[in-house]
Every structure is written in structure tokens, then in C-alpha cells.
CSV table of C-alpha atoms in Angstrom, one decimal:
chain,number,residue,atom,x,y,z
A,55,MET,CA,-0.2,0.0,-0.2
A,56,PHE,CA,1.5,3.4,-0.9
A,57,LEU,CA,0.4,6.6,1.0
A,58,THR,CA,1.4,9.7,-0.7
A,59,CYS,CA,1.3,13.5,1.0
A,60,GLU,CA,0.4,16.5,-0.2
A,61,GLY,CA,1.1,18.9,2.6
A,62,THR,CA,-1.0,17.8,5.4
A,63,PHE,CA,-3.4,15.7,3.5
A,64,GLY,CA,-2.5,12.4,2.2
A,65,ILE,CA,-4.2,10.2,0.0
A,66,VAL,CA,-4.5,6.5,-0.6
A,67,PRO,CA,-4.9,5.6,-4.3
A,68,ALA,CA,-8.0,4.3,-5.2
A,69,THR,CA,-8.2,0.9,-6.5
A,70,MET,CA,-9.0,1.4,-10.4
A,71,ASP,CA,-10.6,-1.6,-12.5
A,72,TYR,CA,-9.0,-1.9,-15.9
A,73,SER,CA,-11.6,0.3,-17.1
A,74,GLY,CA,-10.3,3.2,-15.1
A,75,GLU,CA,-13.2,3.3,-12.9
A,76,ALA,CA,-12.8,3.1,-8.8
A,77,ARG,CA,-14.4,0.1,-7.3
A,78,PRO,CA,-17.3,0.2,-4.8
A,79,GLY,CA,-15.6,0.2,-1.3
A,80,ASP,CA,-12.6,2.1,-2.0
A,81,PHE,CA,-11.6,5.3,-0.2
A,82,HIS,CA,-9.4,7.9,0.4
A,83,ALA,CA,-7.7,9.1,3.5
A,84,GLY,CA,-6.5,12.2,5.2
A,85,TYR,CA,-6.2,14.5,7.7
A,86,GLN,CA,-8.4,17.4,9.0
A,87,GLU,CA,-8.4,19.7,11.9
A,88,ILE,CA,-11.0,19.8,14.2
A,89,GLU,CA,-10.8,21.4,17.4
A,90,GLY,CA,-7.3,22.4,16.9
A,91,ILE,CA,-6.4,18.8,16.8
A,92,ASN,CA,-5.5,17.0,13.5
A,93,LEU,CA,-7.4,13.8,13.1
A,94,GLY,CA,-7.1,11.4,10.5
A,95,TYR,CA,-10.1,10.2,8.2
A,96,LEU,CA,-11.1,8.1,5.9
A,97,GLN,CA,-13.6,8.8,2.8
A,98,VAL,CA,-15.6,6.4,2.6
A,99,ASN,CA,-18.7,6.9,-0.1
A,100,GLY,CA,-18.6,10.2,-0.1
A,101,THR,CA,-18.8,10.7,3.6
A,102,GLN,CA,-15.7,11.9,6.3
A,103,MET,CA,-15.4,9.0,8.6
A,104,PHE,CA,-13.4,9.5,11.9
A,105,ALA,CA,-11.7,6.5,14.0
A,106,LEU,CA,-13.6,6.7,17.1
A,107,ALA,CA,-10.1,5.7,19.3
A,108,GLN,CA,-8.4,8.6,18.0
A,109,VAL,CA,-11.6,10.7,18.5
A,110,LEU,CA,-11.6,9.2,22.1
A,111,SER,CA,-7.9,9.6,22.7
A,112,ASP,CA,-7.2,12.9,21.2
A,113,LEU,CA,-9.9,15.0,21.2
A,114,PHE,CA,-12.0,13.7,24.6
A,115,LYS,CA,-8.9,12.7,26.5
A,116,ASP,CA,-10.0,15.1,29.4
A,117,ILE,CA,-13.6,13.4,29.5
A,118,PRO,CA,-14.2,9.9,30.6
A,119,ARG,CA,-15.2,7.3,28.0
A,120,THR,CA,-18.7,6.4,29.7
A,121,THR,CA,-19.7,9.6,29.8
A,122,ILE,CA,-18.9,10.3,26.0
A,123,SER,CA,-20.9,6.9,25.2
A,124,LYS,CA,-23.7,8.5,26.8
A,125,LYS,CA,-23.7,11.3,25.0
A,126,MET,CA,-23.4,9.1,21.6
A,127,GLU,CA,-26.3,7.0,22.7
A,128,THR,CA,-28.6,10.3,23.6
A,129,LEU,CA,-27.6,11.6,20.3
A,130,LYS,CA,-28.1,8.4,18.9
A,131,ILE,CA,-24.9,8.2,17.1
A,132,LYS,CA,-24.3,4.9,15.8
A,133,SER,CA,-20.4,4.0,14.7
A,134,ARG,CA,-19.3,1.1,12.4
A,135,ARG,CA,-16.9,-1.4,12.2
A,136,CYS,CA,-14.1,-0.9,9.9
A,137,ASP,CA,-13.1,-3.4,7.5
A,138,LEU,CA,-9.6,-4.7,7.5
A,139,LYS,CA,-8.4,-2.7,4.4
A,140,GLU,CA,-9.6,0.4,6.3
A,141,LEU,CA,-8.2,-0.2,9.5
A,142,ARG,CA,-5.0,-1.0,7.8
A,143,THR,CA,-5.2,2.6,6.1
A,144,LEU,CA,-5.9,4.1,9.2
A,145,LYS,CA,-2.6,2.2,11.0
A,146,ALA,CA,-0.6,3.5,7.8
A,147,ILE,CA,-1.9,7.5,8.5
A,148,ASN,CA,-1.4,6.9,12.2
A,149,SER,CA,-5.0,7.2,13.5
A,150,VAL,CA,-5.3,4.2,15.2
A,151,PRO,CA,-1.9,1.8,17.3
A,152,THR,CA,-0.4,-0.6,14.9
A,153,ARG,CA,-1.2,-2.9,17.6
A,154,ALA,CA,-5.1,-2.3,16.9
A,155,VAL,CA,-7.2,-5.9,15.7
A,156,LYS,CA,-10.4,-3.6,15.2
A,157,CYS,CA,-11.4,-0.2,14.8
A,158,SER,CA,-14.9,2.1,14.5
A,159,LEU,CA,-15.7,4.7,12.6
A,160,ILE,CA,-18.1,7.7,13.2
A,161,SER,CA,-19.1,10.0,10.5
A,162,LYS,CA,-18.1,14.2,10.6
A,163,ALA,CA,-21.6,15.1,11.1
A,164,ASP,CA,-21.7,13.1,14.3
A,165,LEU,CA,-18.3,13.9,15.5
A,166,GLU,CA,-19.2,17.4,14.7
A,167,ALA,CA,-22.7,16.7,17.0
A,168,LEU,CA,-20.6,15.0,19.7
A,169,CYS,CA,-18.3,18.2,19.9
A,170,THR,CA,-20.7,20.4,20.3
A,171,SER,CA,-22.3,18.5,22.8
A,172,CYS,CA,-19.5,18.1,25.0
A,173,LYS,CA,-17.9,21.4,24.9
A,174,SER,CA,-19.5,22.1,28.1
A,175,LEU,CA,-17.8,18.9,29.5
A,176,SER,CA,-14.1,19.8,28.4
A,177,PRO,CA,-11.6,22.5,30.1
A,178,ARG,CA,-11.1,25.2,27.8
A,179,ARG,CA,-8.0,25.1,25.5
């Protein structure tokens, strides 16, 4: 797998079939700054998806995980399990530890809602 970087944005080349079309299930990876923290993401089917592990460890590090879980439940935020290819890509861009065997993804829209909901819980930066 090759990872190319253009500035602060990395792209994992989409797998192409012989007709030049990207196959379904392909995705791009990159970085986005949210709340002053650079988070890696996967662009899957037009939706930015962030690794929940990185969100919890970097963005919400001062908030107990049980509190975040309750907020997600209240906001009806669902995460989805990433597949092996996605996991390998997240490892390559350092969004999850290399020893990770599974990972959950959360959409950008859900992440923004969670950030808004948790604003009052974290200390000011």
C-alpha cells in the first residue's frame, strides 16, 4: 500500500479496475483539523469517517469514556466497524495504534454533533 502526502493531506490511491473506474468500497484517507487537533479520516462513499479510538484519545482525552458513550447514545450516534483494508489504512496514517485489531468509525456530522454536545464538559483550551 502506498501513501502519498500533499501538504497535510494524505491520499491512499483508489483501486482502479481496467476500465479506469474506482471500484465500490474504495476510499481516500487524509487529515482534518477539528477543535485544533489533526485527526485522520477515511472518505468512504462520500462521507468523512473518523476513527473513534483517535477521537476519544486525542479530542476527548479529558472526558471519561462512559460520559462520551452516554452522549453518543443520547444523540443516537452509531459507529460502524471498519474492515481490514480500512484498518490498515488508519494504521498507515497513524490514526489507530499498529497493534489494533479492530476499529470503529464515526461520521464527521456525528463527530461535530458530539463536539457541540461535549463543549461544556471539557476544560477550555
